[in-house]
Coordinates of C-alpha atoms in Angstrom, one line a residue:
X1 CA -9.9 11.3 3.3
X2 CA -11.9 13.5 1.5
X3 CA -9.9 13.3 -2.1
X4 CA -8.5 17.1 -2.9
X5 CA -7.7 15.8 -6.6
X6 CA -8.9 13.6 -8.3
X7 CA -8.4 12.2 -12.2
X8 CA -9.6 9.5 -14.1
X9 CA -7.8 6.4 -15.6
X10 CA -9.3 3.2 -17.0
X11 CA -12.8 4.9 -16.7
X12 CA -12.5 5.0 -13.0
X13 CA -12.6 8.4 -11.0
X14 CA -9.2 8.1 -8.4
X15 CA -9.2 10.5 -5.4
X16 CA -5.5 11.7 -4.2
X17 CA -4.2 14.1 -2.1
X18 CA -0.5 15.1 -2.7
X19 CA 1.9 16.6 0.2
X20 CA 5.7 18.2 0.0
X21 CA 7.7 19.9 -2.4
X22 CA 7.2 19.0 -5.9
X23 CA 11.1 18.7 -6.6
X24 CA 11.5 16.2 -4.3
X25 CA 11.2 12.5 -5.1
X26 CA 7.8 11.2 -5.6
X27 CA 6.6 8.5 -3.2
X28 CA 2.7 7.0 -3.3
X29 CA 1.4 5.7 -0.4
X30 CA -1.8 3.1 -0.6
X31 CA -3.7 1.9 2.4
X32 CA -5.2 -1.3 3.0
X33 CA -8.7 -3.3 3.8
X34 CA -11.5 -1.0 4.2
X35 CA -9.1 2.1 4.9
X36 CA -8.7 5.6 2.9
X37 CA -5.8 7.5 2.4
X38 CA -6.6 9.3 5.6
X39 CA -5.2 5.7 7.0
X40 CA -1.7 7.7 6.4
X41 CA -2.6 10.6 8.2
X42 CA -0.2 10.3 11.3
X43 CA 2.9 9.6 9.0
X44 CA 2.2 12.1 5.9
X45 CA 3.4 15.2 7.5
X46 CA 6.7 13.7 8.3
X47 CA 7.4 11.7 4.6
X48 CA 6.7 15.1 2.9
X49 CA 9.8 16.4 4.7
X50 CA 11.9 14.0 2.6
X51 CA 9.5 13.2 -0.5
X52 CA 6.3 14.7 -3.2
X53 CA 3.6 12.5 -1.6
X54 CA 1.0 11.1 -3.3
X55 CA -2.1 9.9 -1.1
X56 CA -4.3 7.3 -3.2
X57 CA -7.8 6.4 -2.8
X58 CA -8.2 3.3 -4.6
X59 CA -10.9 2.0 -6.2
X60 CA -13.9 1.3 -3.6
X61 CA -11.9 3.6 -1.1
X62 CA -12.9 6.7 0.5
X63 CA -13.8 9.8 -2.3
X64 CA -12.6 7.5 -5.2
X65 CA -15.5 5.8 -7.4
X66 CA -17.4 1.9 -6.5
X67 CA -17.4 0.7 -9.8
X68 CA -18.7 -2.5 -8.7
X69 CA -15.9 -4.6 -9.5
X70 CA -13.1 -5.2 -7.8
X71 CA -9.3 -7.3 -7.9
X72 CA -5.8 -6.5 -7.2
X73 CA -5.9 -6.7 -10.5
X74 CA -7.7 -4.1 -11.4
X75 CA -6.4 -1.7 -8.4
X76 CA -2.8 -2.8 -10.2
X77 CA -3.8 -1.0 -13.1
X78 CA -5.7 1.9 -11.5
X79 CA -2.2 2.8 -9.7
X80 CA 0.1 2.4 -13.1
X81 CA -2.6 4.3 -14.9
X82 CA -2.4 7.2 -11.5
X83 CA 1.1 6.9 -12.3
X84 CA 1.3 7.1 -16.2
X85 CA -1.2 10.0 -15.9
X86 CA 1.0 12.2 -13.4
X87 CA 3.9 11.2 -15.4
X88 CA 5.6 9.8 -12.5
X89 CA 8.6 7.4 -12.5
X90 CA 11.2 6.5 -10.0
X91 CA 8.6 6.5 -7.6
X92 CA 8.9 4.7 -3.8
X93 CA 5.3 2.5 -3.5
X94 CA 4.3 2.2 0.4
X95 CA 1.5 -0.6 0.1
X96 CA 0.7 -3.2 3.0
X97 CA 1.0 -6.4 1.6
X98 CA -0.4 -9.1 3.4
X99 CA -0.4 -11.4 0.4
X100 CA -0.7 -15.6 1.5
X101 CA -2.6 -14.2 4.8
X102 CA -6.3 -15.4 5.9
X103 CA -8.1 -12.2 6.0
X104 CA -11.7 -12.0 7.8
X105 CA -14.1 -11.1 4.8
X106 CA -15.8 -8.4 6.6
X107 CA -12.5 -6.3 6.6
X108 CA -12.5 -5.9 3.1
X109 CA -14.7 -6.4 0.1
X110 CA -15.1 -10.0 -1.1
X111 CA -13.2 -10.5 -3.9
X112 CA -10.2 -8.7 -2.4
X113 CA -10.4 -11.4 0.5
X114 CA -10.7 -14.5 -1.9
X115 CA -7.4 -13.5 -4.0
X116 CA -5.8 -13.0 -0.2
X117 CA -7.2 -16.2 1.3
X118 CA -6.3 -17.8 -2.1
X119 CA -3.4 -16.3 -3.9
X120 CA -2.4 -16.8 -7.5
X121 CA 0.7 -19.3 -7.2
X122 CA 1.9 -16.9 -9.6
X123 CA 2.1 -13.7 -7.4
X124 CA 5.2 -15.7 -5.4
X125 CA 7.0 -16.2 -8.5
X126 CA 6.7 -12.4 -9.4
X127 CA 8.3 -11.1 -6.0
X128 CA 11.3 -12.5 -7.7
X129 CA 11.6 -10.7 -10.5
X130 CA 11.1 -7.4 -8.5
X131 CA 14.7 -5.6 -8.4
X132 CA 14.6 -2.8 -6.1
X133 CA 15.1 -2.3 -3.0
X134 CA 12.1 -3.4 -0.9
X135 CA 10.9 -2.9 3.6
X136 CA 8.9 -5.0 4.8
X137 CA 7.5 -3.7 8.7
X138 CA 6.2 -6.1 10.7
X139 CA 4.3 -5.3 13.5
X140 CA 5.2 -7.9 15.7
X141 CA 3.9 -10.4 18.1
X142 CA 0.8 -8.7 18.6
X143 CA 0.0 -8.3 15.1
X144 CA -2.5 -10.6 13.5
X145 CA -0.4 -11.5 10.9
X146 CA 2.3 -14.5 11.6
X147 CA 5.5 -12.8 11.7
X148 CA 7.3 -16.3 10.2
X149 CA 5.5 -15.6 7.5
X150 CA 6.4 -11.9 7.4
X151 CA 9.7 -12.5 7.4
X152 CA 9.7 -15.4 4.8
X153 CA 7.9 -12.3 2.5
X154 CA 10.6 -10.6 3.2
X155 CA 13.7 -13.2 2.1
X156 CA 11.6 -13.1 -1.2
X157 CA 12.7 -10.3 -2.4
X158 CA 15.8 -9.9 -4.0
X159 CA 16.6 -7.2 -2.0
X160 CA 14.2 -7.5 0.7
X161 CA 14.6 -6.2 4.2
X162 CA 12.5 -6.7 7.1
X163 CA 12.0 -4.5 9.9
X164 CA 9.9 -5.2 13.0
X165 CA 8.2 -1.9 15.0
X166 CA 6.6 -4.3 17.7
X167 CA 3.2 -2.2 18.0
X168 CA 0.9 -4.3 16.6
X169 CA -1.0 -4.6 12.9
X170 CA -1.4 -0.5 12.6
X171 CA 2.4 0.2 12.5
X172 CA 2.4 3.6 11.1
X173 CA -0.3 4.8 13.3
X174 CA 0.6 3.3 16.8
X175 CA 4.6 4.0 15.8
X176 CA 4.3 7.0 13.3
X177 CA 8.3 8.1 14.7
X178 CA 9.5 4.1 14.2
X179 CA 7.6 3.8 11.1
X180 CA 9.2 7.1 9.5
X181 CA 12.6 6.1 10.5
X182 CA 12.2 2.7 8.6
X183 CA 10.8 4.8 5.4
X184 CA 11.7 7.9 5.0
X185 CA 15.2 7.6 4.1
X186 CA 14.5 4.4 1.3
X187 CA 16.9 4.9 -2.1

């Protein structure tokens, strides 16, 4: 995705595209691993029906700066400081999440993969303390990612959900119609 805005926050140059009406309900959507926001293309068109649609670049990503260093961390306060800078509350986050997964480290940069492959014990308790209402998609069997473990993500949650598009890994681009179904009409 070639970023068509783009702003700074924390010193850091974020790229964004942003889709749909801007009266609707805002909704950001990140992408994963070595992705870009164009990872979303095949689902944008249809969320901006329902919701303002932020596309992020994060930091590393596509037309957004490579500061060098890199964290979930740090990306956790590049997207609060995206969303402090728009002004943007109430806002529906659309993130994978494959936290407590073993994650090739050629599919994403290095210290990315080390906080996956080696989570902060911490990062469990938080999912706890999260209050709204939260999908989980699972791709199913021939997804790389256990779906056991998917699932027990999803109990975590105080008011998790889990849905399962059987399609593989990519969900929202092998199942765009499934995947839009299970997100466009979140509270």
């Amino acid at each position: 995705m070639a970023g068509d805005q783009k702003l700074v926050t924390g010193g850091v140059t974020l790229a964004y595209q942003v889709h749909g009406a801007p009266g609707a309900a805002p909704m950001v959507l990140l992408h994963g691993g070595n992705a870009d926001g164009s990872a979303w293309d095949a689902v944008v068109g249809g969320l901006a029906e329902s919701w303002h649609v932020y596309v992020l670049d994060l930091r590393g990503h596509g037309a957004s700066d490579r500061p060098g260093s890199y964290s979930f961390e740090l990306m956790r306060d590049d997207v609060i400081g995206f969303l402090d800078a728009l002004s943007l509350s109430g806002v529906a986050l659309v993130a994978p999440e494959p936290m407590g997964f073993t994650v090739p480290e050629h599919e994403i940069r290095g210290p990315i993969v080390r906080q996956l492959n080696a989570p902060d014990p911490a990062w469990r308790d938080a999912v706890a303390a999260i209050t709204c209402p939260v999908v989980v998609i699972g791709g199913g069997p021939a997804s790389f990612l256990p779906q056991n473990r998917i699932a027990a993500m999803a109990a975590r949650f105080p008011r998790g959900g889990l849905v399962t598009i059987p399609v593989g890994h990519h969900v929202h681009r092998d199942a765009p119609d499934a995947f839009l179904e299970a997100v466009r009409d979140l509270p």
